Structure formats: structure tokens, C-alpha cells
Amino acid sequence: EKGGYEHFMLKEINEQPRALRDTLKGRISHAGDKVILDEIKMTPEEVQNIKRVIITACGTAYHAGLVGKYVIEQLVRVPVEVDIASEFRYRDPLVDKDTLVVVVSQSGETADTLAALREARRRGARVVAITNVIASSVAREADDIIYTWAGPEISVASTKAYTTQLVAMYLLALYLAQERNTLAAGNIKEILDDLKSIYAKAQEVLDDIEPIKEFAEKYHKAEDTFFIGRGLDYAVALEGSLKLKEISYIHAEAYAAGELKHGTLALIVENIPVIALATQQSLFEKMVSNIKEVKARDASVIALAMEGHTEVEKVADQVLYIPKTHPVLAPIITVIPLQLLAYYMAVYRGCDVDKPRNLAKSVTVE
Ligand code: F6R
């Protein structure tokens, strides 16, 4: 059942190209210029009337929401808030009929996420659910559902659910941009072109795991690690650090790279592994400076950058290149080396990868 892989997690990481393709299937027009989301039943007027978007979820799904915020704000120019479901449900949230609430849940059964959904609907918001399980509680109670077609996820650590949640977020953002005319048709097509081929780039990343394995072997005894990034890379850094903590039990901090000097730099000591994400062209120079900052404290830096951005080699100890893609889509492929890093770190430490201590796959109690 593990299809020849040692763990479900590794199998599921490797299933991502297929899962990404399935999640896109039928959702892009034949000409490649339009998003088709028939499952969104909002009238054109309702789409026009959206004043705010709130995304709410837990854990990895919340991290997909953070990517969603950047992308929806950038493409649709509507304010987006992201809230942890267990916070949202108890904070008397400001929600009304002009708020679009997006809940994200792989299982569709997470107690806090379901309660957040109910709270949002009670206050008159329309709720779109992004979920992986057909007829789950979240799917049954939402107004609209965008299914991710990841297939069953067995490993407690979420991998293919996350990347397909990202695809669902991109489709939703592009759909809203298209219906509200906030993006030129050419720009929509340009992003869709890259989205259609993202699975092949994911495969390229999966075909080049040796450097990650070596890094994991070298640093698996580390006690503390840092993940730094800016913009979308910061959202991915949070997911990478969660994955590492969850299955290898290594302490990992994710930091917005610009925030380091406001306190955390004190923790950067000799040989501490720092995973620096520098895939965003517009923030690249800033990241190079942040890498210099941590190198000045003798950290061991592995950087992730897009192909062609070789300048980073001058400052980082090691560089992993991800295939070139539209910068907003980079999280889908940037996270894959981080999933693999967490996986191999856990394997080298002898951890029970698929069933990390103290965790359940689906959290149906508070
Ligand atoms: C982390 C992980 C959890 C889940 C979270 C939400 O790898 O799997 O953080 O993402 O418990 O679960 P769902 O998406 O089922 O609501």
C-alpha cells in the first residue's frame, strides 16, 4: 500500500505531480485563458460585492491560507485576513454578508475549523471551503466547495494536501480577479500557463533529492534551526519549519527575514543550520543581505533560489535551485525540498515519520 516507499509521507511527497494535475483538471478553459470554477455558485453581483476576505484554518492548512492572502491581495486587490480557526471562533470576529470566508481543511473534520465555518455563516458571510474529503462536515456545511484532488493522505504530516490547497487558492484568486476584472486577461493567461506546467517542475525537484539528503545527513543532529524568507517565502518558511518540528522534533523557528535584527539574531550562533528562501525576484537583494547577516554569525546556510539567481552562491554555503516559474506560484515547488528535508532529518534521527508522537491525523476535538 506504500507503493514501494518506506513511508506514506515519502509516497505522498512523490505523488504531488499527479495530485497537482488532478486538482487543475477541468478548471482551466481549453484556450488556457480562463478559470472554470463551476462549483462557486456566487452570482456576479455577489462576487462584485465582496469587501473583505477572511481565510481561516489550522496548522498546515493555515499556512496555505497565508499564501492565499498574498496572492488574493496581489491579484484581486481586496483586503485579506488570515486567522487561525481556534482564534477566529472565539474572538467575536468582524464578519458580515460582504465578507467572503474561506476555510481550508484537508480532512474537513477539524473541530476548530468547522466551528469557525459555522460562526462565519451565523454572521451572514458566504463560506467557500477548500477540502480534500468529499462530503466531509466542512464540505457539507459550506456554501461552495473547491475540492483538492490529492487523494487520501495517510501520513500525519501533510504534504500533497498542502500543495493542492495552494492550487485551489490560486484558482480562487484568479477566478475572483477574472470576475472582478482586476487583472488583464494576458496576465491571467500567463499565470495559468505556468500553473498548468507546475506539476512537471514539481517532478524536476523530486528528481534531484541528493543534495537535500546530504544536507539532512550532515545536520540531523542539530537542535535548533531557522527558516527565513520574505513575502511568499516567509509563508513557505513557516510550513517548512512546522514540518521539521512535527516529524523530526528538531526545534525550528520561521522568521520573516527582515525581522531577524529585531531580536532573533541573538540566537544565530556558529553552525546553526539556516534555511534561507530566496525565490522572490523582487525581494532577492534583500534576502542576500539577510543571508550575509546570518553568515556573519557563522551560521550554515542552505539557500533556495530560482534557477539563474546564481548571485546567492557568493553568500550561502549551499544553494538549491528550483525551476523558473511565475513568482506567485513558487511556493508549490519551494516547499517540496523542505518536505524532503524534514523527512530525511526524521529518518536519520530514527523517528516514526508517519506517526509522530502526540499527534493525530484529524483533530476532531478541541
Ligand atoms: C501538519 C498537519 C496539521 C494539519 C491541521 C489541520 O502537517 O497535518 O497541522 O494541517 O491539523 O488539518 P485539516 O487540514 O484536516 O483541517
Short mmCIF file of C-alpha atoms in Angstrom, two decimals, residues 68-320:
data_model
loop_
_atom_site.label_atom_id
_atom_site.label_comp_id
_atom_site.label_asym_id
_atom_site.label_seq_id
_atom_site.Cartn_x
_atom_site.Cartn_y
_atom_site.Cartn_z
CA GLY A 68 -3.68 32.77 -0.19
CA LYS A 69 -3.53 36.17 1.47
CA TYR A 70 -0.53 37.31 -0.56
CA VAL A 71 -1.99 36.00 -3.77
CA ILE A 72 -5.57 37.26 -3.40
CA GLU A 73 -4.41 40.69 -2.26
CA GLN A 74 -1.99 40.93 -5.14
CA LEU A 75 -4.31 39.69 -7.86
CA VAL A 76 -7.71 40.83 -6.64
CA ARG A 77 -6.74 43.94 -4.61
CA VAL A 78 -9.18 43.15 -1.84
CA PRO A 79 -8.07 43.05 1.81
CA VAL A 80 -7.46 39.56 3.14
CA GLU A 81 -7.02 38.47 6.71
CA VAL A 82 -5.81 35.04 7.75
CA ASP A 83 -6.80 33.70 11.10
CA ILE A 84 -6.14 30.52 13.00
CA ALA A 85 -9.53 28.83 13.36
CA SER A 86 -9.23 28.37 17.14
CA GLU A 87 -8.62 32.12 17.45
CA PHE A 88 -11.24 33.23 14.96
CA ARG A 89 -14.06 31.30 16.60
CA TYR A 90 -13.57 32.93 19.99
CA ARG A 91 -12.76 36.49 19.11
CA ASP A 92 -16.11 37.92 18.11
CA PRO A 93 -14.90 38.36 14.53
CA LEU A 94 -15.96 41.24 12.32
CA VAL A 95 -17.81 39.37 9.62
CA ASP A 96 -20.85 40.31 7.59
CA LYS A 97 -22.57 39.45 4.33
CA ASP A 98 -19.92 41.25 2.28
CA THR A 99 -17.16 39.13 3.78
CA LEU A 100 -16.05 36.05 1.92
CA VAL A 101 -14.77 33.47 4.38
CA VAL A 102 -12.53 30.73 3.03
CA VAL A 103 -12.00 27.71 5.25
CA VAL A 104 -9.23 25.27 4.43
CA SER A 105 -9.19 21.73 5.78
CA GLN A 106 -7.71 18.56 4.34
CA SER A 107 -9.89 16.27 6.43
CA GLY A 108 -12.91 18.55 6.54
CA GLU A 109 -13.41 17.42 10.13
CA THR A 110 -11.14 19.65 12.21
CA ALA A 111 -13.28 20.81 15.14
CA ASP A 112 -11.97 24.37 15.29
CA THR A 113 -12.22 24.89 11.54
CA LEU A 114 -15.76 23.57 11.47
CA ALA A 115 -16.72 25.84 14.38
CA ALA A 116 -15.15 28.82 12.56
CA LEU A 117 -17.18 27.96 9.47
CA ARG A 118 -20.39 27.86 11.50
CA GLU A 119 -19.58 31.13 13.24
CA ALA A 120 -18.92 32.83 9.89
CA ARG A 121 -22.19 31.60 8.40
CA ARG A 122 -24.13 32.58 11.50
CA ARG A 123 -22.90 36.12 10.96
CA GLY A 124 -24.07 36.11 7.38
CA ALA A 125 -20.83 35.52 5.49
CA ARG A 126 -20.59 33.31 2.47
CA VAL A 127 -18.22 30.42 3.09
CA VAL A 128 -16.06 28.73 0.48
CA ALA A 129 -14.41 25.51 1.66
CA ILE A 130 -11.19 24.09 0.29
CA THR A 131 -11.13 20.47 1.36
CA ASN A 132 -9.84 17.08 0.31
CA VAL A 133 -12.63 14.88 1.62
CA ILE A 134 -15.89 14.56 -0.27
CA ALA A 135 -18.98 15.01 1.90
CA SER A 136 -16.89 15.82 4.97
CA SER A 137 -18.51 18.05 7.59
CA VAL A 138 -16.84 21.15 6.20
CA ALA A 139 -17.93 20.23 2.67
CA ARG A 140 -21.50 19.65 3.78
CA GLU A 141 -21.85 22.94 5.62
CA ALA A 142 -20.05 25.36 3.31
CA ASP A 143 -21.82 27.38 0.63
CA ASP A 144 -19.29 26.49 -2.05
CA ILE A 145 -16.62 23.80 -2.17
CA ILE A 146 -13.36 23.66 -4.07
CA TYR A 147 -12.13 20.10 -3.74
CA THR A 148 -8.44 19.35 -3.79
CA TRP A 149 -7.86 16.08 -5.57
CA ALA A 150 -4.86 14.98 -3.56
CA GLY A 151 -6.29 11.53 -2.83
CA PRO A 152 -6.20 10.02 0.66
CA GLU A 153 -3.45 11.43 2.85
CA ILE A 154 -2.35 8.84 5.39
CA SER A 155 0.83 10.34 6.82
CA VAL A 156 0.10 12.65 9.74
CA ALA A 157 2.40 15.27 8.25
CA SER A 158 0.53 16.97 5.47
CA THR A 159 2.32 17.30 2.12
CA LYS A 160 0.24 16.75 -1.00
CA ALA A 161 -2.78 18.25 0.73
CA TYR A 162 -0.83 21.49 1.23
CA THR A 163 0.37 21.85 -2.36
CA THR A 164 -3.08 21.10 -3.73
CA GLN A 165 -4.59 23.61 -1.28
CA LEU A 166 -2.21 26.13 -2.84
CA VAL A 167 -3.54 25.24 -6.29
CA ALA A 168 -7.10 25.76 -5.04
CA MET A 169 -6.06 29.16 -3.64
CA TYR A 170 -4.54 30.19 -6.97
CA LEU A 171 -7.65 29.11 -8.82
CA LEU A 172 -9.87 31.04 -6.42
CA ALA A 173 -7.69 34.16 -6.63
CA LEU A 174 -7.57 34.03 -10.43
CA TYR A 175 -11.30 33.38 -10.59
CA LEU A 176 -12.03 36.45 -8.45
CA ALA A 177 -9.57 38.52 -10.49
CA GLN A 178 -11.23 37.41 -13.71
CA GLU A 179 -14.78 38.06 -12.49
CA ARG A 180 -13.91 41.44 -10.97
CA ASN A 181 -11.62 42.45 -13.83
CA THR A 182 -8.71 43.29 -11.58
CA LEU A 183 -6.14 41.61 -13.80
CA ALA A 184 -5.57 41.92 -17.53
CA ALA A 185 -6.56 38.82 -19.50
CA GLY A 186 -2.96 38.43 -20.63
CA ASN A 187 -1.72 38.30 -17.06
CA ILE A 188 -4.28 35.68 -16.11
CA LYS A 189 -3.22 33.57 -19.05
CA GLU A 190 0.44 33.97 -18.18
CA ILE A 191 -0.09 32.65 -14.64
CA LEU A 192 -2.38 29.86 -15.88
CA ASP A 193 0.28 28.78 -18.39
CA ASP A 194 2.77 28.33 -15.57
CA LEU A 195 0.19 26.70 -13.32
CA LYS A 196 -0.52 24.09 -16.00
CA SER A 197 3.13 23.08 -16.11
CA ILE A 198 3.83 23.32 -12.38
CA TYR A 199 3.47 19.55 -11.94
CA ALA A 200 6.40 18.96 -14.27
CA LYS A 201 8.53 21.37 -12.25
CA ALA A 202 7.50 19.61 -9.06
CA GLN A 203 8.72 16.41 -10.69
CA GLU A 204 12.06 18.05 -11.53
CA VAL A 205 12.51 18.96 -7.87
CA LEU A 206 11.65 15.40 -6.84
CA ASP A 207 14.20 14.02 -9.29
CA ASP A 208 17.01 15.92 -7.58
CA ILE A 209 16.86 14.92 -3.94
CA GLU A 210 20.52 14.04 -3.34
CA PRO A 211 21.63 17.49 -2.10
CA ILE A 212 18.73 17.58 0.39
CA LYS A 213 19.54 14.12 1.64
CA GLU A 214 23.18 15.10 2.12
CA PHE A 215 22.23 18.26 3.98
CA ALA A 216 19.90 16.23 6.21
CA GLU A 217 22.60 13.70 6.92
CA LYS A 218 25.06 16.42 7.81
CA TYR A 219 22.73 18.37 10.10
CA HIS A 220 20.32 15.82 11.54
CA LYS A 221 21.86 16.18 14.99
CA ALA A 222 21.09 19.89 15.11
CA GLU A 223 18.96 21.05 18.00
CA ASP A 224 17.88 24.39 16.60
CA THR A 225 17.26 25.56 13.06
CA PHE A 226 15.99 28.67 11.36
CA PHE A 227 13.89 29.16 8.25
CA ILE A 228 13.94 32.67 6.86
CA GLY A 229 12.16 34.30 3.93
CA ARG A 230 10.28 37.34 2.77
CA GLY A 231 6.84 37.66 1.21
CA LEU A 232 5.58 34.35 -0.10
CA ASP A 233 8.83 32.74 1.00
CA TYR A 234 8.01 33.67 4.59
CA ALA A 235 4.72 31.76 4.34
CA VAL A 236 6.63 28.75 2.97
CA ALA A 237 9.26 29.10 5.71
CA LEU A 238 6.51 28.69 8.32
CA GLU A 239 5.33 25.50 6.65
CA GLY A 240 8.89 24.15 6.32
CA SER A 241 9.57 24.75 9.99
CA LEU A 242 6.31 23.14 11.08
CA LYS A 243 7.12 20.06 9.03
CA LEU A 244 10.57 19.76 10.57
CA LYS A 245 9.31 20.19 14.15
CA GLU A 246 6.41 17.85 13.63
CA ILE A 247 8.29 14.79 12.43
CA SER A 248 11.96 15.22 13.45
CA TYR A 249 11.33 17.00 16.80
CA ILE A 250 14.05 19.49 15.95
CA HIS A 251 13.34 22.99 17.17
CA ALA A 252 12.74 25.21 14.17
CA GLU A 253 11.90 28.90 14.01
CA ALA A 254 10.49 30.55 10.94
CA TYR A 255 11.22 34.22 10.66
CA ALA A 256 10.38 36.99 8.27
CA ALA A 257 13.95 37.73 7.25
CA GLY A 258 13.59 41.44 7.90
CA GLU A 259 12.58 40.73 11.49
CA LEU A 260 15.79 38.96 12.48
CA LYS A 261 17.53 42.07 13.66
CA HIS A 262 14.63 42.82 15.99
CA GLY A 263 15.70 40.17 18.43
CA THR A 264 16.17 36.75 16.94
CA LEU A 265 19.60 37.38 15.52
CA ALA A 266 20.78 36.81 19.10
CA LEU A 267 20.02 33.11 18.59
CA ILE A 268 22.05 32.74 15.41
CA VAL A 269 25.22 31.04 16.54
CA GLU A 270 28.06 29.19 14.85
CA ASN A 271 26.98 26.25 12.66
CA ILE A 272 23.27 26.63 13.28
CA PRO A 273 21.50 25.47 10.12
CA VAL A 274 19.64 28.32 8.42
CA ILE A 275 17.37 27.52 5.52
CA ALA A 276 17.07 30.73 3.53
CA LEU A 277 14.31 31.01 0.95
CA ALA A 278 15.12 33.49 -1.80
CA THR A 279 12.79 32.64 -4.66
CA GLN A 280 11.06 36.00 -4.93
CA GLN A 281 12.80 38.14 -7.53
CA SER A 282 11.57 41.46 -6.14
CA LEU A 283 12.96 40.64 -2.69
CA PHE A 284 16.08 38.83 -3.79
CA GLU A 285 18.60 41.56 -2.96
CA LYS A 286 17.05 41.97 0.49
CA MET A 287 17.41 38.25 1.09
CA VAL A 288 21.04 38.30 0.00
CA SER A 289 21.65 40.93 2.72
CA ASN A 290 19.85 38.80 5.30
CA ILE A 291 21.95 35.79 4.36
CA LYS A 292 25.08 37.91 4.86
CA GLU A 293 23.75 38.87 8.28
CA VAL A 294 23.45 35.27 9.44
CA LYS A 295 26.72 34.26 7.74
CA ALA A 296 28.45 36.98 9.74
CA ARG A 297 27.45 34.91 12.81
CA ASP A 298 28.86 31.76 11.17
CA ALA A 299 25.53 30.03 10.54
CA SER A 300 25.48 27.21 7.97
CA VAL A 301 23.24 28.47 5.23
CA ILE A 302 21.41 26.46 2.62
CA ALA A 303 19.56 28.75 0.26
CA LEU A 304 16.72 28.04 -2.14
CA ALA A 305 16.63 30.28 -5.16
CA MET A 306 15.16 30.24 -8.63
CA GLU A 307 17.34 28.99 -11.45
CA GLY A 308 19.60 31.70 -12.76
CA HIS A 309 19.90 33.58 -9.48
CA THR A 310 23.46 32.44 -9.01
CA GLU A 311 24.48 35.52 -7.07
CA VAL A 312 23.33 33.77 -3.92
CA GLU A 313 26.21 31.30 -4.27
CA LYS A 314 28.57 34.01 -3.11
CA VAL A 315 26.87 34.26 0.26
CA ALA A 316 25.30 30.88 1.08
CA ASP A 317 27.20 27.66 1.85
CA GLN A 318 24.97 25.68 -0.44
CA VAL A 319 22.30 26.59 -2.97
CA LEU A 320 19.38 24.56 -4.25
#
